[in-house]
Amino acid sequence: MNVEEIAVDGWRKVVRFKDAGTGLDAIIAVHDATLGPGCGGCRVRPYATVEAALDDVKRLSRGMTFKNALGGIPFGGGKAVIIADPKTQKTPEMMRAFGHAVESLGGLYYTAEDSGVTEHDMEIVHGVTRYVAGIREKDVGGNPSPFTARGVWRGIEAAAKARLARDSLKDVSVAILGVGAVGMALCQLLHDAGAKLVVADINEASVKEAVQRFGASAVSPEDCIGADVDIFSPCALGGSINKDSIERLKAKIVAGAANNQLLTPDMDAALHARGVLYAPDYVINAAGVISVGLEILGTWTEAELTRRIDAIGPRLASIFERSAQTGRPTGAIADEMALEVIANGKKAA
Ligand code: NAD
């Protein structure tokens, strides 16, 4: 295996691994390891160039530093990318070679599933390295979606209190874009809390199910962001808040599960300027990484995970409070608070 360390300013370690025998061409990036080993998934994608792969792994590993820090778990930010088409080029041999690459970093990086990678792939990786999270063991871990939904529900409660002065979600209206694994579980929690639901999805069967089970009103995905509701909850793909859609937004709160809800970073300030309270996506949807963190630490129990997920509510409340005090957008405040957690970790080390 050819191993080449790439010097990247601001990153703890970035290494490219090339293995001619298996076709592996991977980059592992550890952005920050102050709080603990870099932890984040591995993505398999047919990047057009090595530069594109490097840009992606840098962006993603940096994002994990912030997500893990505010998730309250002792891990830094890390990520891996494999340059290959997951459908046609990925092989068990390639994944095994990737496992050796992870192992060679001696625990500086823990890997997990991301797009283009299956649970089976990670079992192969686990065959050669123990630095893998998300391997299903008896009564530990498992499907993160219900946990993610719980975190989003707790976040919505905190946002409703801060922006709408509501102590309960009774009769609060929520439009959910995307009623998949997380969105449907979120509907159940919100319905149980007495919220009124509006749902949209490209999958008609899911919409029908939400209408039948929760008495939700159905709208088209295009109309969902403009629904006349208190809260807009993006639970489909990223980028739903952009310079066009923001003009149609009527809700006073944006709080959902999707990753990268803001298409461009300036949307953070734009939402703030319109008086919309935004629950930063990486804070409200952190239940999955919290679960993975507890798995690695060997302290995973459902009770412990639930306790930590419920802390997402108070964590968001403190972000909202600082935003109100300083007049600065919530996304910027979340980043600042994550950096404070890391700085405190440096002092304690
Ligand atoms: P999912 O695939 O189960 O559900 C997504 C739903 O969105 C599907 O029902 C799909 O039909 C719908 N959808 C896709 N494109 C759409 C569009 N253009 N308009 C309307 N609906 C559309 O995925 P999920 O696991 O529920 O995750 C939802 C989001 O939350 C994703 O962005 C994911 O990255 C993020 N997330 C999920 C978890 C988790 O634990 N599953 C954790 C963190 C973040």
GROMACS .gro file of C-alpha atoms and ligand atoms in nm:
model
  393
    1MET     CA    1   0.000   0.000   0.000
    2ASN     CA    2   0.126   0.344  -0.092
    3VAL     CA    3   0.084   0.584   0.201
    4GLU     CA    4   0.122   0.957   0.148
    5GLU     CA    5   0.068   1.212   0.422
    6ILE     CA    6  -0.078   1.537   0.287
    7ALA     CA    7   0.009   1.853   0.482
    8VAL     CA    8  -0.313   2.051   0.527
    9ASP     CA    9  -0.311   2.365   0.734
   10GLY     CA   10  -0.545   2.336   1.032
   11TRP     CA   11  -0.586   1.955   1.007
   12ARG     CA   12  -0.431   1.714   1.254
   13LYS     CA   13  -0.360   1.447   0.992
   14VAL     CA   14  -0.461   1.383   0.631
   15VAL     CA   15  -0.337   1.064   0.463
   16ARG     CA   16  -0.395   0.919   0.117
   17PHE     CA   17  -0.383   0.540   0.082
   18LYS     CA   18  -0.342   0.379  -0.261
   19ASP     CA   19  -0.337   0.007  -0.308
   20ALA     CA   20  -0.282  -0.113  -0.663
   21GLY     CA   21  -0.383  -0.474  -0.584
   22THR     CA   22  -0.736  -0.391  -0.469
   23GLY     CA   23  -0.786  -0.054  -0.644
   24LEU     CA   24  -0.826   0.127  -0.311
   25ASP     CA   25  -0.773   0.501  -0.340
   26ALA     CA   26  -0.878   0.656  -0.007
   27ILE     CA   27  -0.818   0.970   0.193
   28ILE     CA   28  -0.859   0.974   0.571
   29ALA     CA   29  -0.875   1.317   0.733
   30VAL     CA   30  -0.863   1.388   1.104
   31HIS     CA   31  -0.946   1.754   1.154
   32ASP     CA   32  -0.916   1.790   1.529
   33ALA     CA   33  -0.839   1.531   1.795
   34THR     CA   34  -0.840   1.748   2.108
   35LEU     CA   35  -1.142   1.583   2.266
   36GLY     CA   36  -1.054   1.232   2.150
   37PRO     CA   37  -0.989   1.031   1.832
   38GLY     CA   38  -1.140   1.166   1.511
   39CYS     CA   39  -1.472   0.990   1.452
   40GLY     CA   40  -1.688   0.999   1.141
   41GLY     CA   41  -1.811   0.784   0.856
   42CYS     CA   42  -1.653   0.658   0.538
   43ARG     CA   43  -1.807   0.760   0.206
   44VAL     CA   44  -1.756   0.571  -0.122
   45ARG     CA   45  -1.811   0.795  -0.424
   46PRO     CA   46  -1.675   0.820  -0.778
   47TYR     CA   47  -1.515   1.162  -0.730
   48ALA     CA   48  -1.406   1.315  -1.063
   49THR     CA   49  -1.068   1.419  -0.923
   50VAL     CA   50  -0.850   1.361  -0.618
   51GLU     CA   51  -0.887   1.734  -0.541
   52ALA     CA   52  -1.266   1.694  -0.525
   53ALA     CA   53  -1.225   1.399  -0.286
   54LEU     CA   54  -0.982   1.598  -0.072
   55ASP     CA   55  -1.218   1.897  -0.056
   56ASP     CA   56  -1.507   1.674   0.049
   57VAL     CA   57  -1.313   1.487   0.318
   58LYS     CA   58  -1.183   1.817   0.457
   59ARG     CA   59  -1.530   1.973   0.469
   60LEU     CA   60  -1.687   1.663   0.622
   61SER     CA   61  -1.414   1.598   0.881
   62ARG     CA   62  -1.427   1.960   0.998
   63GLY     CA   63  -1.805   1.932   1.028
   64MET     CA   64  -1.762   1.623   1.249
   65THR     CA   65  -1.534   1.818   1.486
   66PHE     CA   66  -1.822   2.059   1.554
   67LYS     CA   67  -2.092   1.791   1.562
   68ASN     CA   68  -1.905   1.564   1.805
   69ALA     CA   69  -1.803   1.855   2.031
   70LEU     CA   70  -2.162   1.978   2.071
   71GLY     CA   71  -2.290   1.619   2.088
   72GLY     CA   72  -2.108   1.605   2.422
   73ILE     CA   73  -1.899   1.300   2.331
   74PRO     CA   74  -1.521   1.277   2.373
   75PHE     CA   75  -1.432   1.252   2.006
   76GLY     CA   76  -1.275   1.478   1.750
   77GLY     CA   77  -1.365   1.520   1.387
   78GLY     CA   78  -1.267   1.265   1.126
   79LYS     CA   79  -1.392   1.131   0.797
   80ALA     CA   80  -1.279   0.902   0.515
   81VAL     CA   81  -1.354   0.896   0.144
   82ILE     CA   82  -1.288   0.616  -0.102
   83ILE     CA   83  -1.272   0.719  -0.467
   84ALA     CA   84  -1.481   0.448  -0.636
   85ASP     CA   85  -1.827   0.380  -0.768
   86PRO     CA   86  -2.000   0.196  -0.482
   87LYS     CA   87  -2.212  -0.005  -0.728
   88THR     CA   88  -1.947  -0.119  -0.972
   89GLN     CA   89  -1.600  -0.075  -0.821
   90LYS     CA   90  -1.632  -0.146  -0.449
   91THR     CA   91  -1.515  -0.496  -0.352
   92PRO     CA   92  -1.465  -0.685  -0.023
   93GLU     CA   93  -1.088  -0.675  -0.091
   94MET     CA   94  -1.102  -0.298  -0.128
   95MET     CA   95  -1.289  -0.262   0.202
   96ARG     CA   96  -1.039  -0.494   0.373
   97ALA     CA   97  -0.754  -0.276   0.243
   98PHE     CA   98  -0.940   0.027   0.378
   99GLY     CA   99  -0.955  -0.150   0.716
  100HIS     CA  100  -0.576  -0.186   0.711
  101ALA     CA  101  -0.548   0.186   0.635
  102VAL     CA  102  -0.767   0.270   0.937
  103GLU     CA  103  -0.569   0.028   1.155
  104SER     CA  104  -0.239   0.188   1.048
  105LEU     CA  105  -0.346   0.514   1.214
  106GLY     CA  106  -0.341   0.332   1.549
  107GLY     CA  107  -0.675   0.462   1.681
  108LEU     CA  108  -0.643   0.827   1.574
  109TYR     CA  109  -0.951   0.769   1.354
  110TYR     CA  110  -1.267   0.563   1.410
  111THR     CA  111  -1.467   0.487   1.098
  112ALA     CA  112  -1.838   0.411   1.044
  113GLU     CA  113  -2.095   0.382   0.766
  114ASP     CA  114  -2.176   0.673   0.537
  115SER     CA  115  -2.318   0.694   0.186
  116GLY     CA  116  -2.203   0.416  -0.046
  117VAL     CA  117  -2.107   0.194   0.249
  118THR     CA  118  -2.319  -0.086   0.394
  119GLU     CA  119  -2.324  -0.257   0.729
  120HIS     CA  120  -2.172  -0.560   0.558
  121ASP     CA  121  -1.880  -0.348   0.431
  122MET     CA  122  -1.814  -0.230   0.785
  123GLU     CA  123  -1.815  -0.589   0.909
  124ILE     CA  124  -1.537  -0.659   0.658
  125VAL     CA  125  -1.346  -0.353   0.783
  126HIS     CA  126  -1.402  -0.473   1.139
  127GLY     CA  127  -1.229  -0.798   1.042
  128VAL     CA  128  -0.898  -0.612   1.024
  129THR     CA  129  -0.939  -0.323   1.266
  130ARG     CA  130  -1.126  -0.260   1.588
  131TYR     CA  131  -1.146   0.115   1.514
  132VAL     CA  132  -1.496   0.082   1.369
  133ALA     CA  133  -1.825   0.203   1.514
  134GLY     CA  134  -2.177   0.095   1.431
  135ILE     CA  135  -2.113  -0.279   1.427
  136ARG     CA  136  -2.434  -0.426   1.556
  137GLU     CA  137  -2.385  -0.620   1.874
  138LYS     CA  138  -2.652  -0.768   2.091
  139ASP     CA  139  -2.882  -0.496   2.233
  140VAL     CA  140  -2.640  -0.217   2.140
  141GLY     CA  141  -2.674   0.054   1.879
  142GLY     CA  142  -2.895  -0.045   1.589
  143ASN     CA  143  -3.121   0.175   1.378
  144PRO     CA  144  -3.049   0.539   1.474
  145SER     CA  145  -3.363   0.690   1.314
  146PRO     CA  146  -3.598   0.669   1.616
  147PHE     CA  147  -3.324   0.822   1.831
  148THR     CA  148  -3.264   1.100   1.580
  149ALA     CA  149  -3.639   1.170   1.578
  150ARG     CA  150  -3.637   1.196   1.957
  151GLY     CA  151  -3.353   1.451   1.945
  152VAL     CA  152  -3.538   1.658   1.686
  153TRP     CA  153  -3.855   1.645   1.895
  154ARG     CA  154  -3.661   1.769   2.202
  155GLY     CA  155  -3.510   2.043   1.984
  156ILE     CA  156  -3.852   2.147   1.856
  157GLU     CA  157  -3.977   2.172   2.215
  158ALA     CA  158  -3.684   2.400   2.304
  159ALA     CA  159  -3.740   2.614   1.995
  160ALA     CA  160  -4.115   2.648   2.061
  161LYS     CA  161  -4.039   2.767   2.412
  162ALA     CA  162  -3.778   3.019   2.296
  163ARG     CA  163  -3.957   3.160   1.991
  164LEU     CA  164  -4.327   3.100   2.059
  165ALA     CA  165  -4.321   3.110   2.441
  166ARG     CA  166  -4.494   2.772   2.441
  167ASP     CA  167  -4.437   2.521   2.720
  168SER     CA  168  -4.606   2.243   2.526
  169LEU     CA  169  -4.649   2.149   2.162
  170LYS     CA  170  -5.027   2.122   2.195
  171ASP     CA  171  -5.185   2.283   1.886
  172VAL     CA  172  -4.845   2.401   1.759
  173SER     CA  173  -4.838   2.344   1.382
  174VAL     CA  174  -4.541   2.172   1.217
  175ALA     CA  175  -4.476   2.112   0.847
  176ILE     CA  176  -4.250   1.811   0.793
  177LEU     CA  177  -4.073   1.784   0.458
  178GLY     CA  178  -3.981   1.416   0.418
  179VAL     CA  179  -4.166   1.149   0.613
  180GLY     CA  180  -3.905   0.875   0.585
  181ALA     CA  181  -3.739   0.686   0.870
  182VAL     CA  182  -3.681   0.995   1.087
  183GLY     CA  183  -3.972   1.210   0.964
  184MET     CA  184  -4.236   0.942   1.031
  185ALA     CA  185  -4.101   0.870   1.381
  186LEU     CA  186  -4.099   1.245   1.444
  187CYS     CA  187  -4.464   1.269   1.332
  188GLN     CA  188  -4.555   1.010   1.596
  189LEU     CA  189  -4.378   1.202   1.875
  190LEU     CA  190  -4.528   1.536   1.768
  191HIS     CA  191  -4.875   1.384   1.728
  192ASP     CA  192  -4.854   1.234   2.076
  193ALA     CA  193  -4.761   1.581   2.205
  194GLY     CA  194  -5.075   1.730   2.046
  195ALA     CA  195  -4.911   1.911   1.753
  196LYS     CA  196  -5.095   1.969   1.424
  197LEU     CA  197  -4.906   1.821   1.130
  198VAL     CA  198  -4.860   1.909   0.764
  199VAL     CA  199  -4.655   1.657   0.564
  200ALA     CA  200  -4.492   1.635   0.222
  201ASP     CA  201  -4.290   1.364   0.050
  202ILE     CA  202  -4.216   1.249  -0.304
  203ASN     CA  203  -4.324   0.905  -0.187
  204GLU     CA  204  -4.705   0.909  -0.193
  205ALA     CA  205  -4.740   0.599   0.024
  206SER     CA  206  -4.553   0.770   0.309
  207VAL     CA  207  -4.775   1.077   0.284
  208LYS     CA  208  -5.084   0.857   0.292
  209GLU     CA  209  -4.957   0.675   0.598
  210ALA     CA  210  -4.893   1.003   0.786
  211VAL     CA  211  -5.238   1.133   0.693
  212GLN     CA  212  -5.404   0.812   0.814
  213ARG     CA  213  -5.204   0.763   1.133
  214PHE     CA  214  -5.174   1.122   1.253
  215GLY     CA  215  -5.453   1.314   1.080
  216ALA     CA  216  -5.186   1.518   0.900
  217SER     CA  217  -5.268   1.748   0.608
  218ALA     CA  218  -5.080   1.670   0.288
  219VAL     CA  219  -4.909   1.931   0.070
  220SER     CA  220  -4.672   1.901  -0.224
  221PRO     CA  221  -4.296   1.911  -0.148
  222GLU     CA  222  -4.277   2.248  -0.332
  223ASP     CA  223  -4.550   2.399  -0.114
  224CYS     CA  224  -4.425   2.257   0.216
  225ILE     CA  225  -4.176   2.533   0.293
  226GLY     CA  226  -4.445   2.795   0.234
  227ALA     CA  227  -4.702   2.622   0.455
  228ASP     CA  228  -4.873   2.855   0.703
  229VAL     CA  229  -4.739   2.684   1.016
  230ASP     CA  230  -4.538   2.767   1.327
  231ILE     CA  231  -4.249   2.532   1.251
  232PHE     CA  232  -4.086   2.404   0.932
  233SER     CA  233  -3.905   2.074   0.983
  234PRO     CA  234  -3.679   1.964   0.694
  235CYS     CA  235  -3.638   1.586   0.717
  236ALA     CA  236  -3.560   1.495   0.353
  237LEU     CA  237  -3.247   1.610   0.173
  238GLY     CA  238  -3.013   1.900   0.245
  239GLY     CA  239  -3.031   2.251   0.098
  240SER     CA  240  -3.402   2.314   0.155
  241ILE     CA  241  -3.327   2.664   0.289
  242ASN     CA  242  -3.189   2.867   0.002
  243LYS     CA  243  -3.222   3.218  -0.137
  244ASP     CA  244  -3.537   3.130  -0.331
  245SER     CA  245  -3.720   2.913  -0.079
  246ILE     CA  246  -3.654   3.149   0.214
  247GLU     CA  247  -3.882   3.405   0.050
  248ARG     CA  248  -4.175   3.161   0.083
  249LEU     CA  249  -4.105   3.055   0.441
  250LYS     CA  250  -4.390   3.151   0.676
  251ALA     CA  251  -4.283   2.949   0.980
  252LYS     CA  252  -4.109   3.121   1.273
  253ILE     CA  253  -3.887   2.820   1.342
  254VAL     CA  254  -3.674   2.588   1.126
  255ALA     CA  255  -3.595   2.266   1.314
  256GLY     CA  256  -3.550   1.930   1.144
  257ALA     CA  257  -3.332   1.623   1.095
  258ALA     CA  258  -3.179   1.682   0.752
  259ASN     CA  259  -2.806   1.738   0.720
  260ASN     CA  260  -2.686   2.064   0.560
  261GLN     CA  261  -3.028   2.232   0.565
  262LEU     CA  262  -2.877   2.567   0.463
  263LEU     CA  263  -2.772   2.554   0.097
  264THR     CA  264  -2.523   2.837   0.156
  265PRO     CA  265  -2.373   2.963   0.486
  266ASP     CA  266  -2.529   3.310   0.445
  267MET     CA  267  -2.874   3.154   0.506
  268ASP     CA  268  -2.790   3.147   0.879
  269ALA     CA  269  -2.787   3.529   0.891
  270ALA     CA  270  -3.076   3.552   0.644
  271LEU     CA  271  -3.304   3.342   0.868
  272HIS     CA  272  -3.199   3.546   1.169
  273ALA     CA  273  -3.272   3.873   0.988
  274ARG     CA  274  -3.624   3.749   0.909
  275GLY     CA  275  -3.687   3.664   1.274
  276VAL     CA  276  -3.682   3.288   1.209
  277LEU     CA  277  -3.527   3.078   1.485
  278TYR     CA  278  -3.303   2.816   1.327
  279ALA     CA  279  -3.203   2.508   1.527
  280PRO     CA  280  -2.856   2.435   1.383
  281ASP     CA  281  -2.882   2.103   1.200
  282TYR     CA  282  -2.572   1.938   1.338
  283VAL     CA  283  -2.685   2.007   1.695
  284ILE     CA  284  -3.048   1.894   1.664
  285ASN     CA  285  -2.972   1.579   1.458
  286ALA     CA  286  -2.676   1.458   1.667
  287ALA     CA  287  -2.844   1.151   1.822
  288GLY     CA  288  -2.677   0.915   1.573
  289VAL     CA  289  -2.325   1.033   1.653
  290ILE     CA  290  -2.402   1.029   2.025
  291SER     CA  291  -2.509   0.664   1.991
  292VAL     CA  292  -2.192   0.580   1.796
  293GLY     CA  293  -1.982   0.759   2.060
  294LEU     CA  294  -2.135   0.557   2.343
  295GLU     CA  295  -2.077   0.237   2.144
  296ILE     CA  296  -1.707   0.314   2.110
  297LEU     CA  297  -1.682   0.405   2.477
  298GLY     CA  298  -1.856   0.078   2.566
  299THR     CA  299  -2.116   0.262   2.775
  300TRP     CA  300  -2.414   0.224   2.539
  301THR     CA  301  -2.743   0.155   2.709
  302GLU     CA  302  -3.077   0.280   2.588
  303ALA     CA  303  -3.125   0.472   2.913
  304GLU     CA  304  -2.787   0.648   2.883
  305LEU     CA  305  -2.846   0.729   2.518
  306THR     CA  306  -3.192   0.868   2.592
  307ARG     CA  307  -3.052   1.083   2.872
  308ARG     CA  308  -2.791   1.230   2.638
  309ILE     CA  309  -3.038   1.282   2.354
  310ASP     CA  310  -3.271   1.468   2.588
  311ALA     CA  311  -2.981   1.705   2.660
  312ILE     CA  312  -3.013   1.829   2.299
  313GLY     CA  313  -3.311   2.042   2.415
  314PRO     CA  314  -3.121   2.236   2.687
  315ARG     CA  315  -2.815   2.262   2.458
  316LEU     CA  316  -3.024   2.430   2.190
  317ALA     CA  317  -3.190   2.648   2.453
  318SER     CA  318  -2.848   2.784   2.551
  319ILE     CA  319  -2.766   2.852   2.184
  320PHE     CA  320  -3.098   3.037   2.142
  321GLU     CA  321  -3.034   3.235   2.460
  322ARG     CA  322  -2.687   3.348   2.353
  323SER     CA  323  -2.824   3.438   2.010
  324ALA     CA  324  -3.094   3.652   2.172
  325GLN     CA  325  -2.840   3.819   2.401
  326THR     CA  326  -2.586   3.895   2.130
  327GLY     CA  327  -2.815   3.948   1.830
  328ARG     CA  328  -2.609   3.697   1.631
  329PRO     CA  329  -2.745   3.404   1.425
  330THR     CA  330  -2.781   3.064   1.590
  331GLY     CA  331  -2.556   2.879   1.344
  332ALA     CA  332  -2.267   3.113   1.422
  333ILE     CA  333  -2.334   3.076   1.796
  334ALA     CA  334  -2.331   2.694   1.769
  335ASP     CA  335  -1.992   2.702   1.592
  336GLU     CA  336  -1.859   2.937   1.857
  337MET     CA  337  -1.982   2.712   2.140
  338ALA     CA  338  -1.826   2.405   1.975
  339LEU     CA  339  -1.492   2.589   1.956
  340GLU     CA  340  -1.526   2.676   2.326
  341VAL     CA  341  -1.579   2.308   2.413
  342ILE     CA  342  -1.261   2.224   2.220
  343ALA     CA  343  -1.065   2.511   2.380
  344ASN     CA  344  -1.171   2.389   2.726
  345GLY     CA  345  -1.062   2.039   2.624
  346LYS     CA  346  -0.719   2.180   2.532
  347LYS     CA  347  -0.689   2.351   2.870
  348ALA     CA  348  -0.789   2.034   3.052
  349ALA     CA  349  -0.535   1.822   2.859
  350NAD     P1  350  -3.508   0.843   0.456
  350NAD     O1  351  -3.447   0.816   0.325
  350NAD     O2  352  -3.564   0.730   0.536
  350NAD     O3  353  -3.623   0.954   0.443
  350NAD     C1  354  -3.613   1.064   0.358
  350NAD     C2  355  -3.751   1.090   0.303
  350NAD     O4  356  -3.747   1.209   0.225
  350NAD     C3  357  -3.804   0.979   0.213
  350NAD     O5  358  -3.935   0.944   0.250
  350NAD     C4  359  -3.798   1.041   0.074
  350NAD     O6  360  -3.900   0.992  -0.012
  350NAD     C5  361  -3.818   1.187   0.106
  350NAD     N1  362  -3.767   1.277   0.003
  350NAD     C6  363  -3.654   1.268  -0.070
  350NAD     N2  364  -3.642   1.371  -0.153
  350NAD     C7  365  -3.749   1.449  -0.133
  350NAD     C8  366  -3.793   1.571  -0.188
  350NAD     N3  367  -3.724   1.633  -0.283
  350NAD     N4  368  -3.908   1.623  -0.143
  350NAD     C9  369  -3.978   1.561  -0.046
  350NAD     N5  370  -3.942   1.446   0.009
  350NAD    C10  371  -3.829   1.391  -0.033
  350NAD     O7  372  -3.394   0.920   0.539
  350NAD     P2  373  -3.389   0.946   0.697
  350NAD     O8  374  -3.301   0.844   0.760
  350NAD     O9  375  -3.527   0.966   0.749
  350NAD    O10  376  -3.308   1.083   0.703
  350NAD    C11  377  -3.370   1.205   0.670
  350NAD    C12  378  -3.269   1.318   0.675
  350NAD    O11  379  -3.212   1.327   0.806
  350NAD    C13  380  -3.149   1.302   0.581
  350NAD    O12  381  -3.108   1.430   0.539
  350NAD    C14  382  -3.043   1.243   0.670
  350NAD    O13  383  -2.912   1.274   0.623
  350NAD    C15  384  -3.070   1.314   0.800
  350NAD     N6  385  -3.023   1.242   0.919
  350NAD    C16  386  -3.071   1.118   0.946
  350NAD    C17  387  -3.027   1.052   1.059
  350NAD    C18  388  -3.079   0.915   1.093
  350NAD    O14  389  -3.062   0.872   1.207
  350NAD     N7  390  -3.144   0.845   1.003
  350NAD    C19  391  -2.934   1.112   1.146
  350NAD    C20  392  -2.887   1.242   1.115
  350NAD    C21  393  -2.934   1.306   1.001
   0.00000   0.00000   0.00000
